[in-house]
Coordinates of N, CA, C and O in Angstrom, one line a residue:
X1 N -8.3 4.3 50.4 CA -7.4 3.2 50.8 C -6.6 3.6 52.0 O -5.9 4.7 52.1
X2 N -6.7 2.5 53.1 CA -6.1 3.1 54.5 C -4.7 2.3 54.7 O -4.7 1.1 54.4
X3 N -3.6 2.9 55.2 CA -2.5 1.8 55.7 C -2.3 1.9 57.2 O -3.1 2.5 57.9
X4 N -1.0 1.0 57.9 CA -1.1 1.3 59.3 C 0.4 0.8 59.4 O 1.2 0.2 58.7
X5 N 0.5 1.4 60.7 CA 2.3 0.9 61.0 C 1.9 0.7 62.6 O 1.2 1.4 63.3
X6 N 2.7 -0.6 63.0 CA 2.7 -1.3 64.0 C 4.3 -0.9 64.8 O 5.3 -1.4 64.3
X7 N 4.3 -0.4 65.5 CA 5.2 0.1 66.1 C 5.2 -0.3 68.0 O 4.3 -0.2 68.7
X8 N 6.5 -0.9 68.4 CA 6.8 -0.8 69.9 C 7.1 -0.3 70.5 O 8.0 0.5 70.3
X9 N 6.5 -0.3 71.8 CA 6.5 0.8 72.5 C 7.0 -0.3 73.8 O 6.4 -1.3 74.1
X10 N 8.1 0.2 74.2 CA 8.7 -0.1 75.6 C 8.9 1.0 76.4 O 9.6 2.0 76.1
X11 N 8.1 0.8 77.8 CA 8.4 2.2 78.8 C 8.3 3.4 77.8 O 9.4 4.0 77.7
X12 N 7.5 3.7 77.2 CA 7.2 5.0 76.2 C 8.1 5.5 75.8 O 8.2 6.8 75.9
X13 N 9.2 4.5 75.1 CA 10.1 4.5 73.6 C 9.5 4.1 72.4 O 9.0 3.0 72.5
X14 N 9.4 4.3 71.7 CA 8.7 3.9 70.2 C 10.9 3.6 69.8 O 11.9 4.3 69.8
X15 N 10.4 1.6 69.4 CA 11.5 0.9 69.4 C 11.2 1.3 67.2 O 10.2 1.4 66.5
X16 N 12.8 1.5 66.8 CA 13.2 1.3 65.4 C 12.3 2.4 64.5 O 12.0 2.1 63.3
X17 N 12.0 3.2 65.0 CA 11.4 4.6 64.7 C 11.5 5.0 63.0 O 10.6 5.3 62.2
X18 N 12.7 5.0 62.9 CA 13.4 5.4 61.7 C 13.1 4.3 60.8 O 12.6 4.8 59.8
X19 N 13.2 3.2 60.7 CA 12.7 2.1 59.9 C 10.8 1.9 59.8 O 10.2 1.2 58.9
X20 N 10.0 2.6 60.8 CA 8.6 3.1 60.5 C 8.5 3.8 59.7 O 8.1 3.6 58.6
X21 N 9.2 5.1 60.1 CA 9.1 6.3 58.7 C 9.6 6.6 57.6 O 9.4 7.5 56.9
X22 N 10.4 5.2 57.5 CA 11.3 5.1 56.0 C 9.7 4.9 55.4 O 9.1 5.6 54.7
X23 N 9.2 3.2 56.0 CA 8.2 2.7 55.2 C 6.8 3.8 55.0 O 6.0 3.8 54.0
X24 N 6.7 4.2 55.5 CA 5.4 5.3 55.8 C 5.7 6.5 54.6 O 5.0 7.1 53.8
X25 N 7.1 6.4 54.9 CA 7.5 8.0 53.3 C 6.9 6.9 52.2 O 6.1 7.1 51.4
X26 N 7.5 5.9 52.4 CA 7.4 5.3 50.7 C 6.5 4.9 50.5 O 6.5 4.5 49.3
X27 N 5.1 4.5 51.2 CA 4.0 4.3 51.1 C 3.2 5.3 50.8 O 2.3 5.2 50.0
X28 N 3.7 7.0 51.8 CA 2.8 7.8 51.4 C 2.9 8.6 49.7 O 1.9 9.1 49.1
X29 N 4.5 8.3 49.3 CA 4.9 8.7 47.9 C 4.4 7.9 46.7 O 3.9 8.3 45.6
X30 N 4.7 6.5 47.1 CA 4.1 6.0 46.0 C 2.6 5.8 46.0 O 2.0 6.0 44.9
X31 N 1.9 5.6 46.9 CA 0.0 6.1 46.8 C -0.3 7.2 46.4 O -1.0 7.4 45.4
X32 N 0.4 8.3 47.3 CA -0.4 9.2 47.3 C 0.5 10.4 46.3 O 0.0 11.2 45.5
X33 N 1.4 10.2 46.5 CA 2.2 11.2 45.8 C 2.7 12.5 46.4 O 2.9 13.7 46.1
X34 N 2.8 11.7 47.8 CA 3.2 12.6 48.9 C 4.5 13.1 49.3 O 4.6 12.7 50.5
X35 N 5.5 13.8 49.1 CA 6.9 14.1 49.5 C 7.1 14.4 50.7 O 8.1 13.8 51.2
X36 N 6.4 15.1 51.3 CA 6.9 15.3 52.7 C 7.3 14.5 53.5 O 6.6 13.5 53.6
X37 N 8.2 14.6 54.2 CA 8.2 13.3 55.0 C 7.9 13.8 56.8 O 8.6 14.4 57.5
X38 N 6.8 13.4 57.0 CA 6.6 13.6 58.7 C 6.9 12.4 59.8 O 6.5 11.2 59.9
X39 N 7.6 13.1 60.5 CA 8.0 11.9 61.6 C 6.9 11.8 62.5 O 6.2 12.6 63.0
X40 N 7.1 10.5 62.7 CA 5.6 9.6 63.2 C 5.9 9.7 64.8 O 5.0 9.5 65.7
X41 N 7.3 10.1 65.1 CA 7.7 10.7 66.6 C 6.5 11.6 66.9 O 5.7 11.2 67.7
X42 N 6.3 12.7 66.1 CA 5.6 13.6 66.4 C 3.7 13.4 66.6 O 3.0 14.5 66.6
X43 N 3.3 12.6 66.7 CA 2.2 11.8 66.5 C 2.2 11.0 68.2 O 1.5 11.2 69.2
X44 N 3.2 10.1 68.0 CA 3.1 9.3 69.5 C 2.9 9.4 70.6 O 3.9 8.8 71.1
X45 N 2.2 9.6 71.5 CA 1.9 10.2 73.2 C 1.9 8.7 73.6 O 0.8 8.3 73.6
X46 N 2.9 7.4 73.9 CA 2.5 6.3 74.5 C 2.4 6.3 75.7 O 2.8 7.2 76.3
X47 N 1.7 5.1 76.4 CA 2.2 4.7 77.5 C 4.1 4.8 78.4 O 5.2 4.7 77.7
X48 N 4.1 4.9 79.2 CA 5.6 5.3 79.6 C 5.7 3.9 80.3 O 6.7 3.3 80.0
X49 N 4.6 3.3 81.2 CA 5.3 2.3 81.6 C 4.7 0.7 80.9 O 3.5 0.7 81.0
X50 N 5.1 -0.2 80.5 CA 5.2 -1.5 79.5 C 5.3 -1.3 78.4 O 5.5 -0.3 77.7
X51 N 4.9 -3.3 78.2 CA 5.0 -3.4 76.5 C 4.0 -2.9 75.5 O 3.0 -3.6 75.6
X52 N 4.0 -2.1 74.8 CA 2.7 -1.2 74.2 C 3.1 -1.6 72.2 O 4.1 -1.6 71.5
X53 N 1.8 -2.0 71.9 CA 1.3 -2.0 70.3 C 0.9 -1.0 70.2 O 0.0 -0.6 70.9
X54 N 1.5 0.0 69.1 CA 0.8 1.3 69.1 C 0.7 1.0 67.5 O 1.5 0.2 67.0
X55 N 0.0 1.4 67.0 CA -1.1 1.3 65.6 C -1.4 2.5 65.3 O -2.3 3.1 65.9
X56 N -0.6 3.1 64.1 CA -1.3 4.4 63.4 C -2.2 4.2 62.2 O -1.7 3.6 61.3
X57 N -2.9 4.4 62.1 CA -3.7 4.4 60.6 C -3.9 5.7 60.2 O -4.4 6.6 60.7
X58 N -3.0 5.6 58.6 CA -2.9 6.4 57.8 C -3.4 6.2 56.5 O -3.6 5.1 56.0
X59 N -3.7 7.5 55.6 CA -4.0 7.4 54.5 C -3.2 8.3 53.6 O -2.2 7.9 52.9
X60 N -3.7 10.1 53.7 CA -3.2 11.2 53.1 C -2.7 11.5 54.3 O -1.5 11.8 54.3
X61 N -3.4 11.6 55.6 CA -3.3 12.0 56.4 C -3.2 11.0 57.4 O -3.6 9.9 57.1
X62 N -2.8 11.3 59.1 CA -2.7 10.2 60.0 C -3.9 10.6 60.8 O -4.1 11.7 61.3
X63 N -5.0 9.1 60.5 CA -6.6 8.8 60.5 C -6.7 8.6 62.3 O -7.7 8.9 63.0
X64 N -5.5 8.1 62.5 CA -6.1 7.4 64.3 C -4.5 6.2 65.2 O -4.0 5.1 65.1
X65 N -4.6 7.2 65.6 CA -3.4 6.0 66.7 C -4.1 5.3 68.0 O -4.9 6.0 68.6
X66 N -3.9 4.3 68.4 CA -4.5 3.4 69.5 C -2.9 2.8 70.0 O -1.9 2.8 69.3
X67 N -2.9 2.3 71.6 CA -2.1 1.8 71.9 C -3.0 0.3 72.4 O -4.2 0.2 72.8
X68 N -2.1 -0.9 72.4 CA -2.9 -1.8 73.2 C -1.6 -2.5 73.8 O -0.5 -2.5 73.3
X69 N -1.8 -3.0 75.2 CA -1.2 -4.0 76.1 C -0.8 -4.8 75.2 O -1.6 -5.1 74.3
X70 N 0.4 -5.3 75.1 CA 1.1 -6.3 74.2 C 1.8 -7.9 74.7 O 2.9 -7.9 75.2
X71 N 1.1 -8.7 74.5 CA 1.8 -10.2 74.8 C 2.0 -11.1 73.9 O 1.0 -11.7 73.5
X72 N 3.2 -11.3 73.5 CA 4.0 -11.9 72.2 C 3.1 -13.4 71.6 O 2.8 -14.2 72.5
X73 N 2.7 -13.5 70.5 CA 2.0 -15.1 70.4 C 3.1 -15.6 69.0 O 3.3 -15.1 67.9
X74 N 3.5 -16.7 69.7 CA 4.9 -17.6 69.1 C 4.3 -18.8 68.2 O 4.4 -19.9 68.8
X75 N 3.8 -19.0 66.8 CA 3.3 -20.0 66.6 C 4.8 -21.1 66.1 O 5.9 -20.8 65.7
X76 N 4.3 -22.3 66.3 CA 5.7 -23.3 66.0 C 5.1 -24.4 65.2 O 5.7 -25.4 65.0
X77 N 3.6 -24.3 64.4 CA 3.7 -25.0 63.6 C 2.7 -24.4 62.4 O 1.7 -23.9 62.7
X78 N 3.0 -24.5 61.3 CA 2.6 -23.8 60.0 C 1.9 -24.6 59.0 O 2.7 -25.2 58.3
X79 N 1.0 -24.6 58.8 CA 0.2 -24.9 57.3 C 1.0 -24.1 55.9 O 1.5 -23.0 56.1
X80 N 1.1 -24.6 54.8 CA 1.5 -23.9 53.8 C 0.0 -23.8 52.9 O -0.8 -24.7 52.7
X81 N 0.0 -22.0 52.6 CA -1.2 -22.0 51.8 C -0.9 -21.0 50.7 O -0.4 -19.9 50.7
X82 N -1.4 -21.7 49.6 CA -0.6 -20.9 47.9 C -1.8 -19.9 47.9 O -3.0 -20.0 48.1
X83 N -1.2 -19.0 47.6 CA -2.4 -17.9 47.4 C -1.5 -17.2 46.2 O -0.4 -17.6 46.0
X84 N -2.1 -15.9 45.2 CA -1.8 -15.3 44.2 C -2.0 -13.7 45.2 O -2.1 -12.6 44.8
X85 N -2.1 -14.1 46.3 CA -2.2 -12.3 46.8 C -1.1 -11.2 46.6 O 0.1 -11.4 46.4
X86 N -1.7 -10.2 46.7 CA -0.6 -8.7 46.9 C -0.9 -7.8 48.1 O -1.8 -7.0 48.3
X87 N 0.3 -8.3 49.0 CA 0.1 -7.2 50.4 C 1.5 -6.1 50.0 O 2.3 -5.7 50.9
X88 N 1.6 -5.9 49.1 CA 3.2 -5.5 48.9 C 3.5 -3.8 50.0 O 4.5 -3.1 50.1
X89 N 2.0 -3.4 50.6 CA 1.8 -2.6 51.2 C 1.4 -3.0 52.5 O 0.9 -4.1 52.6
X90 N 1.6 -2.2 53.7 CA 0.6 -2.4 54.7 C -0.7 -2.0 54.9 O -1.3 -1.3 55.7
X91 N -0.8 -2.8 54.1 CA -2.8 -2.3 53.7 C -3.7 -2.2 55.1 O -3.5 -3.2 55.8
X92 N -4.4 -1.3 55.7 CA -4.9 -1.8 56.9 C -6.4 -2.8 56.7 O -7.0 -3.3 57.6
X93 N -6.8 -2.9 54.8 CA -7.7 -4.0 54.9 C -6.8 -5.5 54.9 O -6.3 -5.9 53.8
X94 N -6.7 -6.2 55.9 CA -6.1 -7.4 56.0 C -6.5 -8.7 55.4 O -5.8 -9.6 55.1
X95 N -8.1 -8.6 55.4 CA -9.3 -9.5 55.1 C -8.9 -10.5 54.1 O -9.4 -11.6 54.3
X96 N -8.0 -10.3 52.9 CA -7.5 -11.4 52.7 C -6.7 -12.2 53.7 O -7.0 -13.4 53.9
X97 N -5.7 -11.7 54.3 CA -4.7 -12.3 55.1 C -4.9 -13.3 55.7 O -4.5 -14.4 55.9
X98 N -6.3 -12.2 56.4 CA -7.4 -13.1 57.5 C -7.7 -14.4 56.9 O -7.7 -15.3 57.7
X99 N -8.1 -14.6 55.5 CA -9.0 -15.6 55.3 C -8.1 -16.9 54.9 O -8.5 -18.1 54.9
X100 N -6.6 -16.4 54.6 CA -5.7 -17.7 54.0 C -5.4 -18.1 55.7 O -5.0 -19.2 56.0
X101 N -5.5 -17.2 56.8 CA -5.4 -17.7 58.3 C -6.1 -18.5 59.0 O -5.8 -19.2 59.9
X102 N -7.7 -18.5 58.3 CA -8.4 -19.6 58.9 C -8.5 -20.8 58.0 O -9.5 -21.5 58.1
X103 N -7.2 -21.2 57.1 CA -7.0 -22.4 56.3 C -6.2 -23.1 57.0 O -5.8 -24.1 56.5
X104 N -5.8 -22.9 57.9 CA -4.3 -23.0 59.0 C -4.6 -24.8 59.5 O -3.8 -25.6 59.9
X105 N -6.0 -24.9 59.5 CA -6.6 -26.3 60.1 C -5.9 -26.3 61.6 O -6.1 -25.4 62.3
X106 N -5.1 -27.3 62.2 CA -4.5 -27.3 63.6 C -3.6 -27.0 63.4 O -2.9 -27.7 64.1
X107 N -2.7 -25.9 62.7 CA -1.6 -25.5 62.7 C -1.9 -23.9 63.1 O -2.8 -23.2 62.6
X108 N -0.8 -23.4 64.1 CA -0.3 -22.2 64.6 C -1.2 -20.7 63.5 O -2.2 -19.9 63.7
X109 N -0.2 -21.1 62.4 CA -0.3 -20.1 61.5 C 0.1 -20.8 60.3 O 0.5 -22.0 60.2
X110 N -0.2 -19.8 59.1 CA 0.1 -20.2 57.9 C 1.5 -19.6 57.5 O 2.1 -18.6 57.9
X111 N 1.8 -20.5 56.5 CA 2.8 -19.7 55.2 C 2.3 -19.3 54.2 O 1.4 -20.1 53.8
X112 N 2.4 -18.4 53.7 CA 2.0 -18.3 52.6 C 3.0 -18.2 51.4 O 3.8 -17.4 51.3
X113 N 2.7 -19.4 50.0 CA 3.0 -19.4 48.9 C 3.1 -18.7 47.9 O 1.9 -18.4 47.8
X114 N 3.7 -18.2 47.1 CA 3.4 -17.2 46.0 C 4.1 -17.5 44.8 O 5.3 -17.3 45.0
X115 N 3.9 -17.8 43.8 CA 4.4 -18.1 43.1 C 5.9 -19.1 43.0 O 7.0 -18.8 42.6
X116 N 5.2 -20.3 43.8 CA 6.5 -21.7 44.2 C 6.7 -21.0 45.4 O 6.8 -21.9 46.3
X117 N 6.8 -19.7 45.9 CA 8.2 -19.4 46.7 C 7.3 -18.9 47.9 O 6.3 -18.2 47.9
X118 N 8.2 -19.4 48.9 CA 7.8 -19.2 50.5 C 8.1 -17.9 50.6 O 9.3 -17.6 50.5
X119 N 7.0 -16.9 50.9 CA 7.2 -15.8 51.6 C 7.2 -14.8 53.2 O 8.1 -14.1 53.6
X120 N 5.9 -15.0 53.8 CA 5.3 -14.8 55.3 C 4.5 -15.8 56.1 O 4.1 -16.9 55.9
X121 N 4.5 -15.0 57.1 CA 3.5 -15.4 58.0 C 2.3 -14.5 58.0 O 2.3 -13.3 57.5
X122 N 1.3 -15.2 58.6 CA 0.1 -14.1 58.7 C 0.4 -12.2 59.0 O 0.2 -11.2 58.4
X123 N 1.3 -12.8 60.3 CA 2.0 -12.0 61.1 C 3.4 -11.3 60.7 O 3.7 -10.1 61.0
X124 N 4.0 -11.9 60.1 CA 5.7 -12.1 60.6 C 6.2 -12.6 59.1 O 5.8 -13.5 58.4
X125 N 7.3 -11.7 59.0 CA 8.4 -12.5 58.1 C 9.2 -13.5 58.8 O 9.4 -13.7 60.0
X126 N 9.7 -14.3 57.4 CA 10.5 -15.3 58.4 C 12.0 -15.6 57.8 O 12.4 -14.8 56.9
X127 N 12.6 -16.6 58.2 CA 14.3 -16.8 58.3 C 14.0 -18.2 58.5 O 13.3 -18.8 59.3
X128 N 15.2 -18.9 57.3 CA 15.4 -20.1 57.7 C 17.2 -20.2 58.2 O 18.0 -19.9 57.3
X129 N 17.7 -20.6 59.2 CA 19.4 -20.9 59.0 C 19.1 -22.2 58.5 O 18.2 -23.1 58.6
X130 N 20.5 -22.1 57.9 CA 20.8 -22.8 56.3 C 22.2 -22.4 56.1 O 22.2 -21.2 56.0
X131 N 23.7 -23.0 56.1 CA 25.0 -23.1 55.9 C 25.2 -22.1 56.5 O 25.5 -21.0 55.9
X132 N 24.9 -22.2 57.8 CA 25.6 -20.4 59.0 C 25.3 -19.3 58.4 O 26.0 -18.2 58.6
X133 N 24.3 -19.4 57.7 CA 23.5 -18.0 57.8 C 21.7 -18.1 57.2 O 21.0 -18.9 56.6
X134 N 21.5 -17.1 57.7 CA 20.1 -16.8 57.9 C 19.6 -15.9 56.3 O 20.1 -15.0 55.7
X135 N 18.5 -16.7 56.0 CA 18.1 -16.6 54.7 C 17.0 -16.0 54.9 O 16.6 -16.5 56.0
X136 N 16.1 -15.1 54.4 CA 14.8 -14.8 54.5 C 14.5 -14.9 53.1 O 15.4 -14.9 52.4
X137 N 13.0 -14.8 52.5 CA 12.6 -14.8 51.0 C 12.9 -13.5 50.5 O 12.9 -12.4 51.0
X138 N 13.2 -13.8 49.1 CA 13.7 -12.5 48.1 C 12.3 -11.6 48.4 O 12.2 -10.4 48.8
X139 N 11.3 -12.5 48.0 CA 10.0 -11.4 47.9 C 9.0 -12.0 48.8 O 8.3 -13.0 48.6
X140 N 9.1 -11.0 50.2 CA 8.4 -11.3 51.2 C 7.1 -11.0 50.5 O 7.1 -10.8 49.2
X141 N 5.7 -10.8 51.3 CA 4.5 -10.4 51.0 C 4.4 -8.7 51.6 O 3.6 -7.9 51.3
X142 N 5.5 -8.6 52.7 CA 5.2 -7.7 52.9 C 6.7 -7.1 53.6 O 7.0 -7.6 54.7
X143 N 7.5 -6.2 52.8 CA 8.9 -5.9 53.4 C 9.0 -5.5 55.0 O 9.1 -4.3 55.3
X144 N 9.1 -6.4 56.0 CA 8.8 -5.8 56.9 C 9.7 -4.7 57.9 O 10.7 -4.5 57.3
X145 N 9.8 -4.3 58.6 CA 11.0 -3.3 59.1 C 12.4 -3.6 60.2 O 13.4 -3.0 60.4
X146 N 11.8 -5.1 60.7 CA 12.6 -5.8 61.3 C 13.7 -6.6 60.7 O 14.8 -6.9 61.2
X147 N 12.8 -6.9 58.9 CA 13.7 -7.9 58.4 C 14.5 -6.7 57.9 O 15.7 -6.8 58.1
X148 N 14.0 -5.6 57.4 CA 14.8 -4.7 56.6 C 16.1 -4.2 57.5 O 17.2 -4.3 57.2
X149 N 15.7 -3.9 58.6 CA 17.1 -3.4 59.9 C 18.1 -4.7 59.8 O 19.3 -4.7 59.5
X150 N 17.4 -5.8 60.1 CA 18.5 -7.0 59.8 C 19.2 -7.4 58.4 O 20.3 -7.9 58.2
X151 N 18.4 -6.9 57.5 CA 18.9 -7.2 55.8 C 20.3 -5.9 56.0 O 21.4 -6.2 55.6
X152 N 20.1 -4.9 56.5 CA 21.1 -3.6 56.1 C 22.2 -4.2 57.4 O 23.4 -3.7 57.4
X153 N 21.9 -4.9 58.0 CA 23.1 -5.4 59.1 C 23.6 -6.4 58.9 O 24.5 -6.8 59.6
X154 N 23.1 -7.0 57.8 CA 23.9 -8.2 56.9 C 23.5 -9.7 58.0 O 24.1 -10.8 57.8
X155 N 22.6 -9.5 59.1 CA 22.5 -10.4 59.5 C 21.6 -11.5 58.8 O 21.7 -12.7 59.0
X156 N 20.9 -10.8 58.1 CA 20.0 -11.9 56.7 C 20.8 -11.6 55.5 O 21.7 -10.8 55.3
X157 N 20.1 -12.6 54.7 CA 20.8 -12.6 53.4 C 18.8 -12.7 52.5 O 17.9 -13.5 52.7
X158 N 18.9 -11.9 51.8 CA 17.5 -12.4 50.7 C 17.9 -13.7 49.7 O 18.8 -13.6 48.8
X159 N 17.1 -14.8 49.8 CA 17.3 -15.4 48.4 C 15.5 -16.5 48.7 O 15.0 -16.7 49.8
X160 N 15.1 -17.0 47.2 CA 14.6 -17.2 46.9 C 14.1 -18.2 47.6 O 14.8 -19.1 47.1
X161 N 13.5 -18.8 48.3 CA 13.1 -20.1 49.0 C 11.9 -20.9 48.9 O 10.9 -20.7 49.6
X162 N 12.1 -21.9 48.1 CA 10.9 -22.8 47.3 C 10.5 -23.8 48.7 O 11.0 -23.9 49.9
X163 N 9.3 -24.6 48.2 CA 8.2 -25.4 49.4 C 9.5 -26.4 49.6 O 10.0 -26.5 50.7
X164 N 10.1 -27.3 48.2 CA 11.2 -28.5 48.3 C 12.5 -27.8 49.4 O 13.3 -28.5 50.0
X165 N 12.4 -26.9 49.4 CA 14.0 -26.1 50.3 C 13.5 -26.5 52.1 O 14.2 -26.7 53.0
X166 N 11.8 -26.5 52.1 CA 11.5 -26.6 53.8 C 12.5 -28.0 54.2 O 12.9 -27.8 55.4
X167 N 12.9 -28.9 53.8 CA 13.5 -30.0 54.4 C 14.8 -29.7 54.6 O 15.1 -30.0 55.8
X168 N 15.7 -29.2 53.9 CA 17.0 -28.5 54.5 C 17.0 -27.8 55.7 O 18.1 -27.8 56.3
X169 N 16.1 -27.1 56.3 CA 16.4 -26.1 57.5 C 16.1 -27.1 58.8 O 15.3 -28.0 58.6
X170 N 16.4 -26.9 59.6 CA 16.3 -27.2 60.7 C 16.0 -26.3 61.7 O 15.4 -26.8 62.7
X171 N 16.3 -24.8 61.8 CA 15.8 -23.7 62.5 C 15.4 -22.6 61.7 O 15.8 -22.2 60.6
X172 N 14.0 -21.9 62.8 CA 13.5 -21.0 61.7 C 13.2 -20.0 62.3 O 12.9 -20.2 63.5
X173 N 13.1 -18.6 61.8 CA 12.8 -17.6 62.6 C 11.7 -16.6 62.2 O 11.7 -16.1 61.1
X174 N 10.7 -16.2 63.4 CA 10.0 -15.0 62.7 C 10.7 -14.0 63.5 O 11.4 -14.0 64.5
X175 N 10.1 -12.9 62.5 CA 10.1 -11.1 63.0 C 9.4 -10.5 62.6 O 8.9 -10.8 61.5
X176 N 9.0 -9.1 63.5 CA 8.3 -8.2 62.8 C 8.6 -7.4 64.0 O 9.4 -7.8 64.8
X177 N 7.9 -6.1 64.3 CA 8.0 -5.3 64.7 C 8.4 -5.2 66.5 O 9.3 -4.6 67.2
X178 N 7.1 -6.1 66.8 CA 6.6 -6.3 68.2 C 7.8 -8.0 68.0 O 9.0 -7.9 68.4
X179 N 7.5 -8.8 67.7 CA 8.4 -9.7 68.2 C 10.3 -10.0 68.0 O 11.0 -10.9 68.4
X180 N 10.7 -8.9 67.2 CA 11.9 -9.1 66.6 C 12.0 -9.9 65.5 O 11.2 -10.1 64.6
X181 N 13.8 -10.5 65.9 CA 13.6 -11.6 65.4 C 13.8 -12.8 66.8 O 14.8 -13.0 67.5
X182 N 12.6 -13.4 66.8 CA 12.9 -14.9 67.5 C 12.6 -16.3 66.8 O 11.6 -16.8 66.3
X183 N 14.1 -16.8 67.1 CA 13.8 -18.1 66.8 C 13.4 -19.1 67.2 O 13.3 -19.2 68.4
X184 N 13.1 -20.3 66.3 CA 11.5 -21.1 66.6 C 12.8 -22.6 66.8 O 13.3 -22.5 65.7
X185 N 13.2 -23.3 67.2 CA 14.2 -24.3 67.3 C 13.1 -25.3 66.8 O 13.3 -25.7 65.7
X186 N 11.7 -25.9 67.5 CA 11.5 -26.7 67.0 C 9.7 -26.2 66.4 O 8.8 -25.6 67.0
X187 N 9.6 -26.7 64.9 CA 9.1 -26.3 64.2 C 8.5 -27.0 63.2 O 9.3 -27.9 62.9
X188 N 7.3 -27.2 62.5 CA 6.9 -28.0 62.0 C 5.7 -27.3 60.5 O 4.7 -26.7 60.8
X189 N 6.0 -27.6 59.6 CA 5.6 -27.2 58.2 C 4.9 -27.9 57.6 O 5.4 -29.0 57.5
X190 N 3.3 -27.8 56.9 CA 2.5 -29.0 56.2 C 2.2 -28.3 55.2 O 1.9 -27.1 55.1
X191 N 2.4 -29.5 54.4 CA 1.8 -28.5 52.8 C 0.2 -29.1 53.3 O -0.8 -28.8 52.7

């Protein structure tokens, strides 16, 4: 079983570093039974000049790093699709992910459902504002490290967010690694 961490690379900075290697310790401890903790600094050779996707694939050990040219894709309208999946890892087999993505019909991207409650995007966790502050789901599909830096800065709040709650928001936001958080002003949700 392989994982991977998606990390940015601006001018050959590896952006939020420390929030990679949190998730990477705790992925490699609870799989493998791994303690050590190795910083993924030491692994990195990026590009120095642009925006760079750098991808490590790990298992026991770190399998393969690639960098690729990076240009942000903003989807602004969403399919909702109920699935029973478990990405509670960053699994690098995605192949489910993939397949609730080509249910999307003419919409951007999906949501995905889990038990009643709105969790991700294919890509991206997300945020609804909702009474001056920003809500993201208690139990994303996948804790991501963008939402986590904003959850510890109190700029999100976790709580539960059911399909009936989509008509209350009016703005919505994704994040993940490579995109932050950006918000989506106008936005559109289909069950």
């Amino acid at each position: 079983m392989q994982f991977f961490e998606t990390i940015k690379i601006i001018n050959g900075q590896a952006q939020h570093l420390a929030f990679h290697n949190r998730r990477f310790w705790q992925t490699q401890k609870k799989i493998f039974g791994i303690e050590e903790k190795r910083d993924l600094a030491n692994f990195i050779k990026p590009p120095q000049i642009g925006l760079y996707r750098c991808k490590i694939i790990y298992d026991t050990k770190i399998r393969g790093i690639a960098y690729y040219p990076y240009t942000p894709r903003i989807p602004h309208t969403f399919k909702l699709i109920h699935s029973p999946i478990d990405y509670s890892f960053k699994y690098l087999d995605r192949s489910e992910i993939e397949r609730l993505f080509t249910l999307r019909q003419e919409a951007d991207d999906v949501i995905i459902v889990k038990d009643g409650l709105l969790t991700d995007t294919s890509i991206a966790n997300i945020a609804f504002f909702y009474k001056n502050e920003w809500l993201t789901p208690k139990t994303p599909l996948l804790p991501g490290t963008t939402r986590a830096r904003l959850l510890e800065k109190k700029r999100l709040k976790a709580a539960d967010i059911e399909v009936k709650d989509i008509k209350k928001f009016a703005t919505m936001a994704i994040m993940n690694a490579m995109i932050d958080f950006t918000i989506i002003e106008n936005f559109s949700i289909k069950e």
